[in-house]
């Protein structure tokens, strides 16, 4: 048997990027031979194995053919006769279809190296269209390598457009989509992921609620960029520049969905968009089965981001309600993430990227003030049950009044 490094490891070495996980392809071997060498099979009937020591993935060279809708609709054929070239042609992009032996001899039948130099994400063959996930993968790679000057080849974008129109994207499972979406959001330029999806018509299928924001105006005084879609992309861009975690990036993407529901006669104002957007945020959350922390933060940021921006003007009682809604006493981290998302929202406006955001410190201070209220003295006074809860709230309100006065002084 011959063993080759394939895919991302080869691509990233040639790009001079750090290689994290290595995928291997094995030519000329049978399942029995792999098992005899101590490799552990990954699935019952899939020719992929884990190395007994390194845990890295070794796949038998295989060919694939589409036999139905979705990813389940694939039949593959793995045998010792399948050649390296045959295995490489079933892959998505030319730059992902290079292999290298242990002497670093490159096998590059589909000119991945040429496309690396041309900075092009280009599909290998029309078989690209057999797996709709590739639309998301290409958009993700575009987000990752935009900084190096990569873009999607026009003919690949055209194929992605056809795939998006065909209805095949709807066959993707939530799990496969979320894996791509979450990885793409963590790339250096996550806004490029959304842009590419929009360009090929996939955004309209996957997240029509986000797609609908393009062409919706906002008041120029607050939003010099005017367009809500453009604003959303800038917020995402800021979130990546500030190295925010996935929860914050997800919340940034969804925070203004309500603006897509505003009747045109109300433009450019968006009255109560925060509340109107919640059902859309919920729908997107559920469509992709986003993890609980992402779902929660997106809903909270959707509902309260305007409160965040107006923090310094909020009445102490409103401030208290905000802190209670976030349960800042037990969930301090989540409130920090809310503050971060609000700040990214404020910075994601044309020409205002560098403006300071004093609301952040103010909100932190308010949370601290409310947190310093001690429960023990109230217990000693004999408060119990719901009355204790009310007493704590009263004390917190007092603390917030004092905090606001001190901050104003
Ligand atoms: P990353 O750095 O994100 O891991 P990668 O290129 O290694 O990038 P993997 O998902 O690890 O991506 O897949 C390894 C290789 O398998 C890819 O380079 C590609 O050749 C092939 N591949 C993976 N998923 C698909 C797919 N859905 N369709 C076609 N080829 C795929
Ligand atoms: Mg990989």
PDB file of C-alpha atoms in Angstrom, residues 180-382:
ATOM      1  CA  UNK A 180     -19.693  24.735   8.187  1.00  0.00           C
ATOM      2  CA  UNK A 181     -21.457  27.880   9.404  1.00  0.00           C
ATOM      3  CA  UNK A 182     -19.813  27.812  12.813  1.00  0.00           C
ATOM      4  CA  UNK A 183     -16.368  27.208  11.343  1.00  0.00           C
ATOM      5  CA  UNK A 184     -16.900  29.946   8.761  1.00  0.00           C
ATOM      6  CA  UNK A 185     -17.941  32.438  11.430  1.00  0.00           C
ATOM      7  CA  UNK A 186     -14.677  31.775  13.246  1.00  0.00           C
ATOM      8  CA  UNK A 187     -12.563  32.544  10.177  1.00  0.00           C
ATOM      9  CA  UNK A 188     -10.669  35.827   9.769  1.00  0.00           C
ATOM     10  CA  UNK A 189     -13.239  37.378   7.440  1.00  0.00           C
ATOM     11  CA  UNK A 190     -16.591  35.773   8.257  1.00  0.00           C
ATOM     12  CA  UNK A 191     -18.424  38.523   6.374  1.00  0.00           C
ATOM     13  CA  UNK A 192     -16.971  37.075   3.155  1.00  0.00           C
ATOM     14  CA  UNK A 193     -18.763  33.788   3.916  1.00  0.00           C
ATOM     15  CA  UNK A 194     -22.110  35.610   3.961  1.00  0.00           C
ATOM     16  CA  UNK A 195     -21.206  37.676   0.901  1.00  0.00           C
ATOM     17  CA  UNK A 196     -20.330  34.622  -1.167  1.00  0.00           C
ATOM     18  CA  UNK A 197     -23.477  32.793  -0.071  1.00  0.00           C
ATOM     19  CA  UNK A 198     -25.476  35.837  -1.063  1.00  0.00           C
ATOM     20  CA  UNK A 199     -23.764  36.163  -4.408  1.00  0.00           C
ATOM     21  CA  UNK A 200     -24.640  32.631  -5.420  1.00  0.00           C
ATOM     22  CA  UNK A 201     -28.191  32.760  -4.095  1.00  0.00           C
ATOM     23  CA  UNK A 202     -27.566  30.308  -1.254  1.00  0.00           C
ATOM     24  CA  UNK A 203     -28.205  32.869   1.475  1.00  0.00           C
ATOM     25  CA  UNK A 204     -31.770  33.271   0.262  1.00  0.00           C
ATOM     26  CA  UNK A 205     -32.281  29.539   0.737  1.00  0.00           C
ATOM     27  CA  UNK A 206     -30.334  29.013   3.955  1.00  0.00           C
ATOM     28  CA  UNK A 207     -31.049  32.243   5.826  1.00  0.00           C
ATOM     29  CA  UNK A 208     -33.698  34.237   3.964  1.00  0.00           C
ATOM     30  CA  UNK A 209     -34.026  36.380   7.110  1.00  0.00           C
ATOM     31  CA  UNK A 210     -30.443  37.625   6.658  1.00  0.00           C
ATOM     32  CA  UNK A 211     -30.766  37.916   2.882  1.00  0.00           C
ATOM     33  CA  UNK A 212     -33.815  40.155   3.366  1.00  0.00           C
ATOM     34  CA  UNK A 213     -31.710  42.797   5.149  1.00  0.00           C
ATOM     35  CA  UNK A 214     -29.982  43.824   1.921  1.00  0.00           C
ATOM     36  CA  UNK A 215     -31.754  46.768   0.368  1.00  0.00           C
ATOM     37  CA  UNK A 216     -33.370  47.813   3.653  1.00  0.00           C
ATOM     38  CA  UNK A 217     -32.340  51.373   4.596  1.00  0.00           C
ATOM     39  CA  UNK A 218     -31.636  52.731   8.079  1.00  0.00           C
ATOM     40  CA  UNK A 219     -31.460  56.415   9.138  1.00  0.00           C
ATOM     41  CA  UNK A 220     -28.235  57.894   7.797  1.00  0.00           C
ATOM     42  CA  UNK A 221     -27.617  59.920  10.950  1.00  0.00           C
ATOM     43  CA  UNK A 222     -26.979  56.752  12.985  1.00  0.00           C
ATOM     44  CA  UNK A 223     -25.981  54.498  10.109  1.00  0.00           C
ATOM     45  CA  UNK A 224     -23.840  56.262   7.497  1.00  0.00           C
ATOM     46  CA  UNK A 225     -23.672  52.950   5.576  1.00  0.00           C
ATOM     47  CA  UNK A 226     -27.508  53.065   5.362  1.00  0.00           C
ATOM     48  CA  UNK A 227     -28.075  49.488   4.139  1.00  0.00           C
ATOM     49  CA  UNK A 228     -28.945  47.007   6.902  1.00  0.00           C
ATOM     50  CA  UNK A 229     -27.262  44.098   5.117  1.00  0.00           C
ATOM     51  CA  UNK A 230     -24.047  46.070   4.686  1.00  0.00           C
ATOM     52  CA  UNK A 231     -24.237  47.016   8.359  1.00  0.00           C
ATOM     53  CA  UNK A 232     -24.650  43.368   9.386  1.00  0.00           C
ATOM     54  CA  UNK A 233     -21.552  42.397   7.396  1.00  0.00           C
ATOM     55  CA  UNK A 234     -19.564  45.197   9.047  1.00  0.00           C
ATOM     56  CA  UNK A 235     -20.660  44.089  12.503  1.00  0.00           C
ATOM     57  CA  UNK A 236     -19.455  40.583  11.706  1.00  0.00           C
ATOM     58  CA  UNK A 237     -16.201  41.984  10.370  1.00  0.00           C
ATOM     59  CA  UNK A 238     -15.658  43.929  13.592  1.00  0.00           C
ATOM     60  CA  UNK A 239     -16.447  40.849  15.667  1.00  0.00           C
ATOM     61  CA  UNK A 240     -13.671  38.965  13.859  1.00  0.00           C
ATOM     62  CA  UNK A 241     -11.225  41.880  14.134  1.00  0.00           C
ATOM     63  CA  UNK A 242     -11.860  41.916  17.878  1.00  0.00           C
ATOM     64  CA  UNK A 243     -11.447  38.126  18.108  1.00  0.00           C
ATOM     65  CA  UNK A 244     -14.915  37.558  19.536  1.00  0.00           C
ATOM     66  CA  UNK A 245     -16.094  34.012  20.316  1.00  0.00           C
ATOM     67  CA  UNK A 246     -18.652  32.119  18.236  1.00  0.00           C
ATOM     68  CA  UNK A 247     -21.574  33.081  20.480  1.00  0.00           C
ATOM     69  CA  UNK A 248     -20.922  36.787  19.892  1.00  0.00           C
ATOM     70  CA  UNK A 249     -20.407  36.339  16.141  1.00  0.00           C
ATOM     71  CA  UNK A 250     -23.653  34.398  15.823  1.00  0.00           C
ATOM     72  CA  UNK A 251     -25.513  37.080  17.783  1.00  0.00           C
ATOM     73  CA  UNK A 252     -23.954  39.791  15.585  1.00  0.00           C
ATOM     74  CA  UNK A 253     -25.197  38.081  12.440  1.00  0.00           C
ATOM     75  CA  UNK A 254     -28.769  37.867  13.716  1.00  0.00           C
ATOM     76  CA  UNK A 255     -29.170  40.975  15.871  1.00  0.00           C
ATOM     77  CA  UNK A 256     -31.096  43.111  13.351  1.00  0.00           C
ATOM     78  CA  UNK A 257     -33.298  40.514  11.643  1.00  0.00           C
ATOM     79  CA  UNK A 258     -36.390  42.417  12.730  1.00  0.00           C
ATOM     80  CA  UNK A 259     -35.458  45.253  10.358  1.00  0.00           C
ATOM     81  CA  UNK A 260     -36.281  42.974   7.460  1.00  0.00           C
ATOM     82  CA  UNK A 261     -39.920  42.952   8.590  1.00  0.00           C
ATOM     83  CA  UNK A 262     -40.441  46.727   8.666  1.00  0.00           C
ATOM     84  CA  UNK A 263     -43.151  47.854   6.215  1.00  0.00           C
ATOM     85  CA  UNK A 264     -41.587  50.001   3.504  1.00  0.00           C
ATOM     86  CA  UNK A 265     -43.695  53.020   4.410  1.00  0.00           C
ATOM     87  CA  UNK A 266     -41.937  53.123   7.803  1.00  0.00           C
ATOM     88  CA  UNK A 267     -38.411  53.113   6.299  1.00  0.00           C
ATOM     89  CA  UNK A 268     -35.807  54.175   7.271  1.00  0.00           C
ATOM     90  CA  UNK A 269     -37.100  53.863  10.827  1.00  0.00           C
ATOM     91  CA  UNK A 270     -37.520  50.446  12.427  1.00  0.00           C
ATOM     92  CA  UNK A 271     -39.879  50.751  15.319  1.00  0.00           C
ATOM     93  CA  UNK A 272     -39.697  47.823  17.758  1.00  0.00           C
ATOM     94  CA  UNK A 273     -37.456  45.829  15.407  1.00  0.00           C
ATOM     95  CA  UNK A 274     -35.768  44.308  18.446  1.00  0.00           C
ATOM     96  CA  UNK A 275     -38.930  42.560  19.552  1.00  0.00           C
ATOM     97  CA  UNK A 276     -40.222  41.773  16.054  1.00  0.00           C
ATOM     98  CA  UNK A 277     -36.965  40.065  15.192  1.00  0.00           C
ATOM     99  CA  UNK A 278     -37.162  37.495  17.968  1.00  0.00           C
ATOM    100  CA  UNK A 279     -39.307  35.000  16.094  1.00  0.00           C
ATOM    101  CA  UNK A 280     -36.920  35.175  13.136  1.00  0.00           C
ATOM    102  CA  UNK A 281     -33.883  34.671  15.348  1.00  0.00           C
ATOM    103  CA  UNK A 282     -35.629  31.698  16.916  1.00  0.00           C
ATOM    104  CA  UNK A 283     -36.390  30.232  13.509  1.00  0.00           C
ATOM    105  CA  UNK A 284     -32.768  30.517  12.323  1.00  0.00           C
ATOM    106  CA  UNK A 285     -31.481  29.146  15.637  1.00  0.00           C
ATOM    107  CA  UNK A 286     -33.706  26.102  15.317  1.00  0.00           C
ATOM    108  CA  UNK A 287     -33.126  25.564  11.616  1.00  0.00           C
ATOM    109  CA  UNK A 288     -29.435  24.918  12.252  1.00  0.00           C
ATOM    110  CA  UNK A 289     -29.819  23.494  15.752  1.00  0.00           C
ATOM    111  CA  UNK A 290     -27.281  26.046  16.973  1.00  0.00           C
ATOM    112  CA  UNK A 291     -25.804  25.213  20.387  1.00  0.00           C
ATOM    113  CA  UNK A 292     -27.738  26.498  23.370  1.00  0.00           C
ATOM    114  CA  UNK A 293     -25.284  29.273  24.283  1.00  0.00           C
ATOM    115  CA  UNK A 294     -25.389  30.644  20.709  1.00  0.00           C
ATOM    116  CA  UNK A 295     -29.189  30.498  20.613  1.00  0.00           C
ATOM    117  CA  UNK A 296     -29.556  32.214  23.952  1.00  0.00           C
ATOM    118  CA  UNK A 297     -27.130  35.033  23.273  1.00  0.00           C
ATOM    119  CA  UNK A 298     -28.595  35.727  19.828  1.00  0.00           C
ATOM    120  CA  UNK A 299     -32.076  36.128  21.333  1.00  0.00           C
ATOM    121  CA  UNK A 300     -30.869  38.327  24.187  1.00  0.00           C
ATOM    122  CA  UNK A 301     -28.778  40.531  21.915  1.00  0.00           C
ATOM    123  CA  UNK A 302     -31.687  40.778  19.484  1.00  0.00           C
ATOM    124  CA  UNK A 303     -34.019  41.915  22.219  1.00  0.00           C
ATOM    125  CA  UNK A 304     -31.727  44.206  24.200  1.00  0.00           C
ATOM    126  CA  UNK A 305     -29.044  45.669  21.921  1.00  0.00           C
ATOM    127  CA  UNK A 306     -30.744  49.067  21.795  1.00  0.00           C
ATOM    128  CA  UNK A 307     -30.780  49.086  25.609  1.00  0.00           C
ATOM    129  CA  UNK A 308     -27.052  48.491  25.442  1.00  0.00           C
ATOM    130  CA  UNK A 309     -26.525  51.521  23.221  1.00  0.00           C
ATOM    131  CA  UNK A 310     -28.735  53.684  25.443  1.00  0.00           C
ATOM    132  CA  UNK A 311     -27.186  52.382  28.660  1.00  0.00           C
ATOM    133  CA  UNK A 312     -26.250  55.809  29.986  1.00  0.00           C
ATOM    134  CA  UNK A 313     -29.791  57.120  29.535  1.00  0.00           C
ATOM    135  CA  UNK A 314     -31.613  54.149  31.062  1.00  0.00           C
ATOM    136  CA  UNK A 315     -33.594  54.671  34.253  1.00  0.00           C
ATOM    137  CA  UNK A 316     -32.247  52.652  37.178  1.00  0.00           C
ATOM    138  CA  UNK A 317     -35.379  50.495  37.083  1.00  0.00           C
ATOM    139  CA  UNK A 318     -34.837  49.676  33.384  1.00  0.00           C
ATOM    140  CA  UNK A 319     -31.181  48.965  34.054  1.00  0.00           C
ATOM    141  CA  UNK A 320     -32.246  46.585  36.800  1.00  0.00           C
ATOM    142  CA  UNK A 321     -34.679  44.790  34.491  1.00  0.00           C
ATOM    143  CA  UNK A 322     -31.894  44.404  31.948  1.00  0.00           C
ATOM    144  CA  UNK A 323     -29.541  42.908  34.513  1.00  0.00           C
ATOM    145  CA  UNK A 324     -32.275  40.597  35.806  1.00  0.00           C
ATOM    146  CA  UNK A 325     -33.074  39.411  32.270  1.00  0.00           C
ATOM    147  CA  UNK A 326     -29.449  38.430  31.848  1.00  0.00           C
ATOM    148  CA  UNK A 327     -29.211  36.921  35.327  1.00  0.00           C
ATOM    149  CA  UNK A 328     -25.865  38.690  35.659  1.00  0.00           C
ATOM    150  CA  UNK A 329     -25.514  37.380  39.183  1.00  0.00           C
ATOM    151  CA  UNK A 330     -25.125  33.787  38.062  1.00  0.00           C
ATOM    152  CA  UNK A 331     -24.166  34.346  34.409  1.00  0.00           C
ATOM    153  CA  UNK A 332     -21.540  37.133  34.349  1.00  0.00           C
ATOM    154  CA  UNK A 333     -19.895  35.755  31.196  1.00  0.00           C
ATOM    155  CA  UNK A 334     -23.082  35.938  29.155  1.00  0.00           C
ATOM    156  CA  UNK A 335     -23.519  39.598  30.048  1.00  0.00           C
ATOM    157  CA  UNK A 336     -19.939  40.292  28.963  1.00  0.00           C
ATOM    158  CA  UNK A 337     -20.738  38.683  25.617  1.00  0.00           C
ATOM    159  CA  UNK A 338     -23.837  40.848  25.307  1.00  0.00           C
ATOM    160  CA  UNK A 339     -21.745  43.960  25.925  1.00  0.00           C
ATOM    161  CA  UNK A 340     -19.245  42.782  23.312  1.00  0.00           C
ATOM    162  CA  UNK A 341     -21.982  42.218  20.721  1.00  0.00           C
ATOM    163  CA  UNK A 342     -23.407  45.714  21.382  1.00  0.00           C
ATOM    164  CA  UNK A 343     -19.955  47.213  20.959  1.00  0.00           C
ATOM    165  CA  UNK A 344     -19.423  45.362  17.660  1.00  0.00           C
ATOM    166  CA  UNK A 345     -22.840  46.618  16.517  1.00  0.00           C
ATOM    167  CA  UNK A 346     -21.814  50.199  17.289  1.00  0.00           C
ATOM    168  CA  UNK A 347     -18.450  49.765  15.563  1.00  0.00           C
ATOM    169  CA  UNK A 348     -19.982  48.089  12.543  1.00  0.00           C
ATOM    170  CA  UNK A 349     -21.005  51.428  11.110  1.00  0.00           C
ATOM    171  CA  UNK A 350     -19.267  53.202   8.288  1.00  0.00           C
ATOM    172  CA  UNK A 351     -16.677  55.644   9.580  1.00  0.00           C
ATOM    173  CA  UNK A 352     -17.471  54.898  13.241  1.00  0.00           C
ATOM    174  CA  UNK A 353     -15.307  51.787  13.616  1.00  0.00           C
ATOM    175  CA  UNK A 354     -12.818  53.528  15.921  1.00  0.00           C
ATOM    176  CA  UNK A 355     -15.291  55.451  18.033  1.00  0.00           C
ATOM    177  CA  UNK A 356     -15.138  54.634  21.736  1.00  0.00           C
ATOM    178  CA  UNK A 357     -18.026  52.822  23.372  1.00  0.00           C
ATOM    179  CA  UNK A 358     -18.362  54.130  26.951  1.00  0.00           C
ATOM    180  CA  UNK A 359     -21.554  52.098  27.339  1.00  0.00           C
ATOM    181  CA  UNK A 360     -19.408  48.996  27.857  1.00  0.00           C
ATOM    182  CA  UNK A 361     -17.714  50.255  31.024  1.00  0.00           C
ATOM    183  CA  UNK A 362     -20.961  51.737  32.256  1.00  0.00           C
ATOM    184  CA  UNK A 363     -22.819  48.431  31.890  1.00  0.00           C
ATOM    185  CA  UNK A 364     -20.026  46.533  33.606  1.00  0.00           C
ATOM    186  CA  UNK A 365     -20.119  49.020  36.457  1.00  0.00           C
ATOM    187  CA  UNK A 366     -23.880  48.673  36.769  1.00  0.00           C
ATOM    188  CA  UNK A 367     -23.627  44.893  36.923  1.00  0.00           C
ATOM    189  CA  UNK A 368     -21.007  45.189  39.646  1.00  0.00           C
ATOM    190  CA  UNK A 369     -23.122  47.631  41.609  1.00  0.00           C
ATOM    191  CA  UNK A 370     -26.109  45.286  41.497  1.00  0.00           C
ATOM    192  CA  UNK A 371     -23.939  42.313  42.374  1.00  0.00           C
ATOM    193  CA  UNK A 372     -22.514  43.910  45.507  1.00  0.00           C
ATOM    194  CA  UNK A 373     -25.914  43.807  47.206  1.00  0.00           C
ATOM    195  CA  UNK A 374     -25.460  41.262  49.969  1.00  0.00           C
ATOM    196  CA  UNK A 375     -28.201  38.781  50.761  1.00  0.00           C
ATOM    197  CA  UNK A 376     -27.069  37.913  54.284  1.00  0.00           C
ATOM    198  CA  UNK A 377     -28.246  41.113  56.037  1.00  0.00           C
ATOM    199  CA  UNK A 378     -31.684  40.682  54.440  1.00  0.00           C
ATOM    200  CA  UNK A 379     -31.873  37.095  55.683  1.00  0.00           C
ATOM    201  CA  UNK A 380     -30.942  38.340  59.136  1.00  0.00           C
ATOM    202  CA  UNK A 381     -33.800  40.830  58.983  1.00  0.00           C
ATOM    203  CA  UNK A 382     -36.105  37.827  58.514  1.00  0.00           C
TER     204      UNK A 382
END
